[in-house]
Tab-separated table of C-alpha atoms in Angstrom:
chain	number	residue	atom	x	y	z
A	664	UNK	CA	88.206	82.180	85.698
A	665	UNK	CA	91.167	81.024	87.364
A	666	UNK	CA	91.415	83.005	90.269
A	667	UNK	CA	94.706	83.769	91.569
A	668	UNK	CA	97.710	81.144	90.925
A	669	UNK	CA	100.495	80.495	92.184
A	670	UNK	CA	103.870	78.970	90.748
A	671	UNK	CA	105.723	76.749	91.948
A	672	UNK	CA	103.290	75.071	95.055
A	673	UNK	CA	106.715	73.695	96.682
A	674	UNK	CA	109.961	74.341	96.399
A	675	UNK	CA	113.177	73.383	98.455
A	676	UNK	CA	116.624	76.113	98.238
A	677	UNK	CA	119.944	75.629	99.732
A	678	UNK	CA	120.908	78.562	101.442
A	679	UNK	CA	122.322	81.343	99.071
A	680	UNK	CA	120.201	80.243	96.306
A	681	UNK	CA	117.984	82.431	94.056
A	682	UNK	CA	114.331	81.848	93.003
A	683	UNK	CA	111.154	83.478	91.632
A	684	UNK	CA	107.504	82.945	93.137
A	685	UNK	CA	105.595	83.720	90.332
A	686	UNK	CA	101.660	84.807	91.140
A	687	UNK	CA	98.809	85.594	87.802
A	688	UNK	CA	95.152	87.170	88.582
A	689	UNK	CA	92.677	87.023	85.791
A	690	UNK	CA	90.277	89.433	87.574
A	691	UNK	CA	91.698	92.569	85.936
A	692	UNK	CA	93.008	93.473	89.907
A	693	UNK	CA	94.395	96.743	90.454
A	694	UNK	CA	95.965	95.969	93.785
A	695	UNK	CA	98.206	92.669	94.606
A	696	UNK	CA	100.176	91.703	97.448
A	697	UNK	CA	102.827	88.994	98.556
A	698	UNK	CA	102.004	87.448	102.257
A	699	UNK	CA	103.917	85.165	104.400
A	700	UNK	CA	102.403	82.963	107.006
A	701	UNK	CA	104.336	81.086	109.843
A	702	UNK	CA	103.273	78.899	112.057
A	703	UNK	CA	101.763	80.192	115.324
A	704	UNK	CA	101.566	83.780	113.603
A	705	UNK	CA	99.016	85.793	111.433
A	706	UNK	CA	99.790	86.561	107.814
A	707	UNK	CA	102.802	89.280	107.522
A	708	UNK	CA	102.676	91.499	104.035
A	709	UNK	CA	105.916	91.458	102.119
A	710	UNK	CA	105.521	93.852	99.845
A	711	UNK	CA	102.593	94.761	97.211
A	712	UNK	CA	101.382	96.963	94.159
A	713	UNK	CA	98.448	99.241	93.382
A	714	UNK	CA	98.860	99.384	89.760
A	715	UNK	CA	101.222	97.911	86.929
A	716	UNK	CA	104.508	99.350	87.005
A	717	UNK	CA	103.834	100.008	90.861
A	718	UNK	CA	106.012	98.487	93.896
A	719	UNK	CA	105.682	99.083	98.081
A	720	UNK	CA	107.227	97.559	101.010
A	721	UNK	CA	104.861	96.084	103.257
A	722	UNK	CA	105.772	94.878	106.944
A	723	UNK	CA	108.184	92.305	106.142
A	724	UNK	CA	110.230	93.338	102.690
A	725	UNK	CA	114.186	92.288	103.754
A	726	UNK	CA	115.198	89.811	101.377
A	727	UNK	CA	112.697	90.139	99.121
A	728	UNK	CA	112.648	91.880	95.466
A	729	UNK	CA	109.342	92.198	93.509
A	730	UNK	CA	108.311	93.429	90.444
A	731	UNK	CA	105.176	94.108	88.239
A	732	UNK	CA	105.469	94.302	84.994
A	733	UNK	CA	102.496	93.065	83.884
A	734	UNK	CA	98.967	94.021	85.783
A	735	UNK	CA	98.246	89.803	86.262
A	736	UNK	CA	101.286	89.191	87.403
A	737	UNK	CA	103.186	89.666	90.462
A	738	UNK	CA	106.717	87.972	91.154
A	739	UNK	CA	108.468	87.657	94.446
A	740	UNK	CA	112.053	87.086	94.232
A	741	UNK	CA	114.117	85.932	97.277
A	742	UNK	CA	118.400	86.891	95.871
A	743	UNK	CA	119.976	84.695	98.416
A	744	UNK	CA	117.857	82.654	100.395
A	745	UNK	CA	118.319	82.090	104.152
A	746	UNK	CA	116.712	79.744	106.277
A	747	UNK	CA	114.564	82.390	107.712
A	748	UNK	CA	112.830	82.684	104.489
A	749	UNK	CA	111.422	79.147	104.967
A	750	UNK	CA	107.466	79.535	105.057
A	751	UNK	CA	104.467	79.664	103.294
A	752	UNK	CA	104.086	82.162	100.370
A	753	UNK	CA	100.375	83.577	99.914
A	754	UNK	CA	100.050	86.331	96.867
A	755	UNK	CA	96.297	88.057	96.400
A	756	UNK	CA	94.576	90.415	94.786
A	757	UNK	CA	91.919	92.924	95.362
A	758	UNK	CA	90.132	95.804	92.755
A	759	UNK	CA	91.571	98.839	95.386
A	760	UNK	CA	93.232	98.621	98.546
A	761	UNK	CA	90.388	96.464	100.257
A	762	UNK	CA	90.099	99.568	103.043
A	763	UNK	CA	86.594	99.277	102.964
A	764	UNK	CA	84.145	96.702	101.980
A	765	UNK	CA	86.594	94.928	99.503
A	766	UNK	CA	87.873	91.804	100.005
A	767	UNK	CA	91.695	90.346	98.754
A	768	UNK	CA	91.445	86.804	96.655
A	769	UNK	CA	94.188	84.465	97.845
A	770	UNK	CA	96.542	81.777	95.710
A	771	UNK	CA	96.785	78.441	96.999
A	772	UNK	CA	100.031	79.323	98.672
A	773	UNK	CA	103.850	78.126	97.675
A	774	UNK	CA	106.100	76.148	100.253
A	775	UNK	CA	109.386	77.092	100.481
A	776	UNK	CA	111.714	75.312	102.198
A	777	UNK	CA	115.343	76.683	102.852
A	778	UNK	CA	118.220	74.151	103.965
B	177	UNK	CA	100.554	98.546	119.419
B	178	UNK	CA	98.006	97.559	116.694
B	179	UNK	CA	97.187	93.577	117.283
B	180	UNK	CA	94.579	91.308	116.400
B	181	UNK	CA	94.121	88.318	118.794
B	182	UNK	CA	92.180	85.204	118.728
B	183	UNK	CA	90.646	82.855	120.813
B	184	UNK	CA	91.275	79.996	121.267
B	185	UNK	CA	94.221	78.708	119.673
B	186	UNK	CA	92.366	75.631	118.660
B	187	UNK	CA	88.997	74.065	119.274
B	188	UNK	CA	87.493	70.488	118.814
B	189	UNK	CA	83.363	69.787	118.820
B	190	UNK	CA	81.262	67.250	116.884
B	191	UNK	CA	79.434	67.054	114.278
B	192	UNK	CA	76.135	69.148	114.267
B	193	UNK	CA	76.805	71.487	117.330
B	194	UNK	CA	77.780	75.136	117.251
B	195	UNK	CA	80.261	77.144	118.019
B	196	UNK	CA	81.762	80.644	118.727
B	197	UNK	CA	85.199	82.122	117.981
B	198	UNK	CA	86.724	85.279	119.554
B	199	UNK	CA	88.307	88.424	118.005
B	200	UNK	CA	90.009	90.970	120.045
B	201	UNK	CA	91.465	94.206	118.266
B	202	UNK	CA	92.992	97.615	119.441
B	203	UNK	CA	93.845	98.477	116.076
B	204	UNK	CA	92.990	101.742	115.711
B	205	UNK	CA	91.713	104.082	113.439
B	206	UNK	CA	89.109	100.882	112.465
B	207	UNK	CA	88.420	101.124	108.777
B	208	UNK	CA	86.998	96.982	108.683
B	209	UNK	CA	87.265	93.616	109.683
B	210	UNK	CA	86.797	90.627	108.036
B	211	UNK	CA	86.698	86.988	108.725
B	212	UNK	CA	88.474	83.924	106.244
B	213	UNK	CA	88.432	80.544	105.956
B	214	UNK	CA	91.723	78.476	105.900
B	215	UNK	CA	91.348	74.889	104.647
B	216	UNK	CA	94.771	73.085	104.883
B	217	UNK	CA	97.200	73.493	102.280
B	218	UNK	CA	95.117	76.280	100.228
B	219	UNK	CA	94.596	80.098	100.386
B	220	UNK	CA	92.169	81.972	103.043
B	221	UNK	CA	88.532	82.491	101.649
B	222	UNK	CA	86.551	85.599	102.412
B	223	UNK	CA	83.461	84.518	104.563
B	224	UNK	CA	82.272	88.221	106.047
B	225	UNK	CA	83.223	91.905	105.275
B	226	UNK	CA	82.243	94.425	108.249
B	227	UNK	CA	82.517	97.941	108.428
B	228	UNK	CA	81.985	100.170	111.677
B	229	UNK	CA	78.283	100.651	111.024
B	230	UNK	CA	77.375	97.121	111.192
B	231	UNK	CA	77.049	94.851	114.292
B	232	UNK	CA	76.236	91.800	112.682
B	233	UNK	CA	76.474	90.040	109.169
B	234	UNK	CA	75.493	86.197	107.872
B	235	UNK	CA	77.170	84.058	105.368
B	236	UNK	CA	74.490	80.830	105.597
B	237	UNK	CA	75.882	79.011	108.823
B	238	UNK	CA	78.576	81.883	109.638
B	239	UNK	CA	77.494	84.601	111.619
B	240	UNK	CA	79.773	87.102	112.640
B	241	UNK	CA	79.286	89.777	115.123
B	242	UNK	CA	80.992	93.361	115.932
B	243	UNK	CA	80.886	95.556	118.831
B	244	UNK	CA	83.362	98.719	117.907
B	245	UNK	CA	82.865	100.279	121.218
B	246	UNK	CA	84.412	97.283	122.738
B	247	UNK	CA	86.594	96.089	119.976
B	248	UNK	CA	85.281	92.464	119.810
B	249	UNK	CA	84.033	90.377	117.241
B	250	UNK	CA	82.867	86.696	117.031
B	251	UNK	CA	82.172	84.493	114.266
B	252	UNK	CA	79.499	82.190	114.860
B	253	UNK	CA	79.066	78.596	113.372
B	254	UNK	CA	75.745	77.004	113.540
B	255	UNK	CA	74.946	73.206	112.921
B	256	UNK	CA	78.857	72.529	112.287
B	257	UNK	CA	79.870	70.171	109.836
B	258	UNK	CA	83.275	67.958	108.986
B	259	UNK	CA	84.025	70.834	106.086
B	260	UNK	CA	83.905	73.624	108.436
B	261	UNK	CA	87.463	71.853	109.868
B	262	UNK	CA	89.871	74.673	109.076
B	263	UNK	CA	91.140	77.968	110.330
B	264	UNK	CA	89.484	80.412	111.343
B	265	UNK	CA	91.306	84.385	110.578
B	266	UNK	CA	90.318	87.356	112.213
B	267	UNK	CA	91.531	90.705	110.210
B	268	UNK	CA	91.309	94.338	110.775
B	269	UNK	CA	92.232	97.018	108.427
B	270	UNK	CA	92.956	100.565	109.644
B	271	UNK	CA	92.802	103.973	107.617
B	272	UNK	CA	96.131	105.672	107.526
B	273	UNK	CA	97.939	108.336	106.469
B	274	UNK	CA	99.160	106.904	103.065
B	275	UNK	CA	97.020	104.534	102.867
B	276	UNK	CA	95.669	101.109	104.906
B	277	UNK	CA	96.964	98.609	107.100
B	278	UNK	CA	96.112	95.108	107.382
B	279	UNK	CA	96.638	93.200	110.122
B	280	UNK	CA	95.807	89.265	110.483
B	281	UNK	CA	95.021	87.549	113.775
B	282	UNK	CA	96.385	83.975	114.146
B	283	UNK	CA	93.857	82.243	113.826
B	284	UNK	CA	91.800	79.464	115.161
B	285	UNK	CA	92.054	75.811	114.577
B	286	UNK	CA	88.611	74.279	114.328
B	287	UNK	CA	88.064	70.416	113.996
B	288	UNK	CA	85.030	68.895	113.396
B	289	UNK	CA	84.588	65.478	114.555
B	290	UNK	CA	81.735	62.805	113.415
């Protein structure tokens, strides 16, 4: 099994433009989730799913779009990038919500850097 | 406010000694905490799972500890070695209405050094 991946691992925007962070489970998850991480700070949720066909906003959702369409995948789209948006782009999954003794599998991150 | 904060920011020792790292919480209702592993460059990795019931909980060299009263946890490295240079993340998850919350400490910085 794969895991969790992630697609692209780096990726540099001018401001205003549009991308999609692409994220596949083969673990038959239930529950995914988009994280950012920034230096000096812990990992903030952006948004996440419970189920195929599912969307929530997590802590940090402004500028972001998601969708799931498909219960391994999970994409994170960014309309018009700002330089704000520069950081590092973790997506995992877990079989439930990981409230109790679950744990969350995490990608090997994307890079994104906004000019 | 619910936080999750670590200590310290960053901490060097050599080969073959041990160590301790500090989680403080005040998140609140506690539902878990768990400890991952950061290597450069690549995703956290789950090293322990605790729930309220349990005070202490081994993963080979890692160790981690909980005291709910105080709302305090430690993680525990024994014998370090140059692969256990990463960082080191402290989360919590609390119960809510709607559902849970998950919030990450900042983790700590530990090199290894031969």
């Amino acid at each position: 099994n794969a895991g969790v991946t992630q697609t692209p691992k780096f990726r540099v925007l001018k401001t205003g433009q549009s991308m999609t962070l692409l994220c596949a489970q083969d673990m038959n998850h239930e529950y995914m989730y988009w994280y950012r991480q920034d230096p000096g700070m812990g990992l903030r949720l952006i948004h996440y799913s419970v189920g195929e066909g599912t969307t929530a906003k997590g802590e940090v959702p402004d500028g972001y779009n998601v969708s799931r369409l498909k219960k391994q995948n999970f994409l994170l789209g960014l309309e018009s990038a700002a330089p704000s948006q520069t950081s590092v782009y973790f997506c995992a999954s877990s079989p439930d919500e990981g409230g109790w003794t679950t744990e969350q599998y995490f990608g090997p991150g994307t890079r994104l850097t906004v000019t | 406010k619910n936080q999750v904060e670590q200590s310290p920011q960053s901490l060097i020792i050599l080969e073959g000694k041990n160590c301790t790292l500090q989680c403080n919480y005040t998140v609140s209702p506690f539902s878990n905490l768990r400890w991952y592993k950061q290597d450069t460059g690549r995703g956290p990795v789950s090293l322990t799972i605790m729930t309220f019931s349990e005070n202490t909980k081994s993963n080979g060299r890692y160790t981690a500890t909980l005291d709910a009263d105080t709302k305090q946890s430690s993680l525990h490295i024994t014998a370090s070695q140059l692969s256990d240079s990463a960082s080191y993340i402290c989360v919590v998850s609390s119960r809510r209405t709607g559902g849970f919350k998950t919030i990450f400490g900042a983790g700590t910085r530990l090199f290894v050094k031969a």
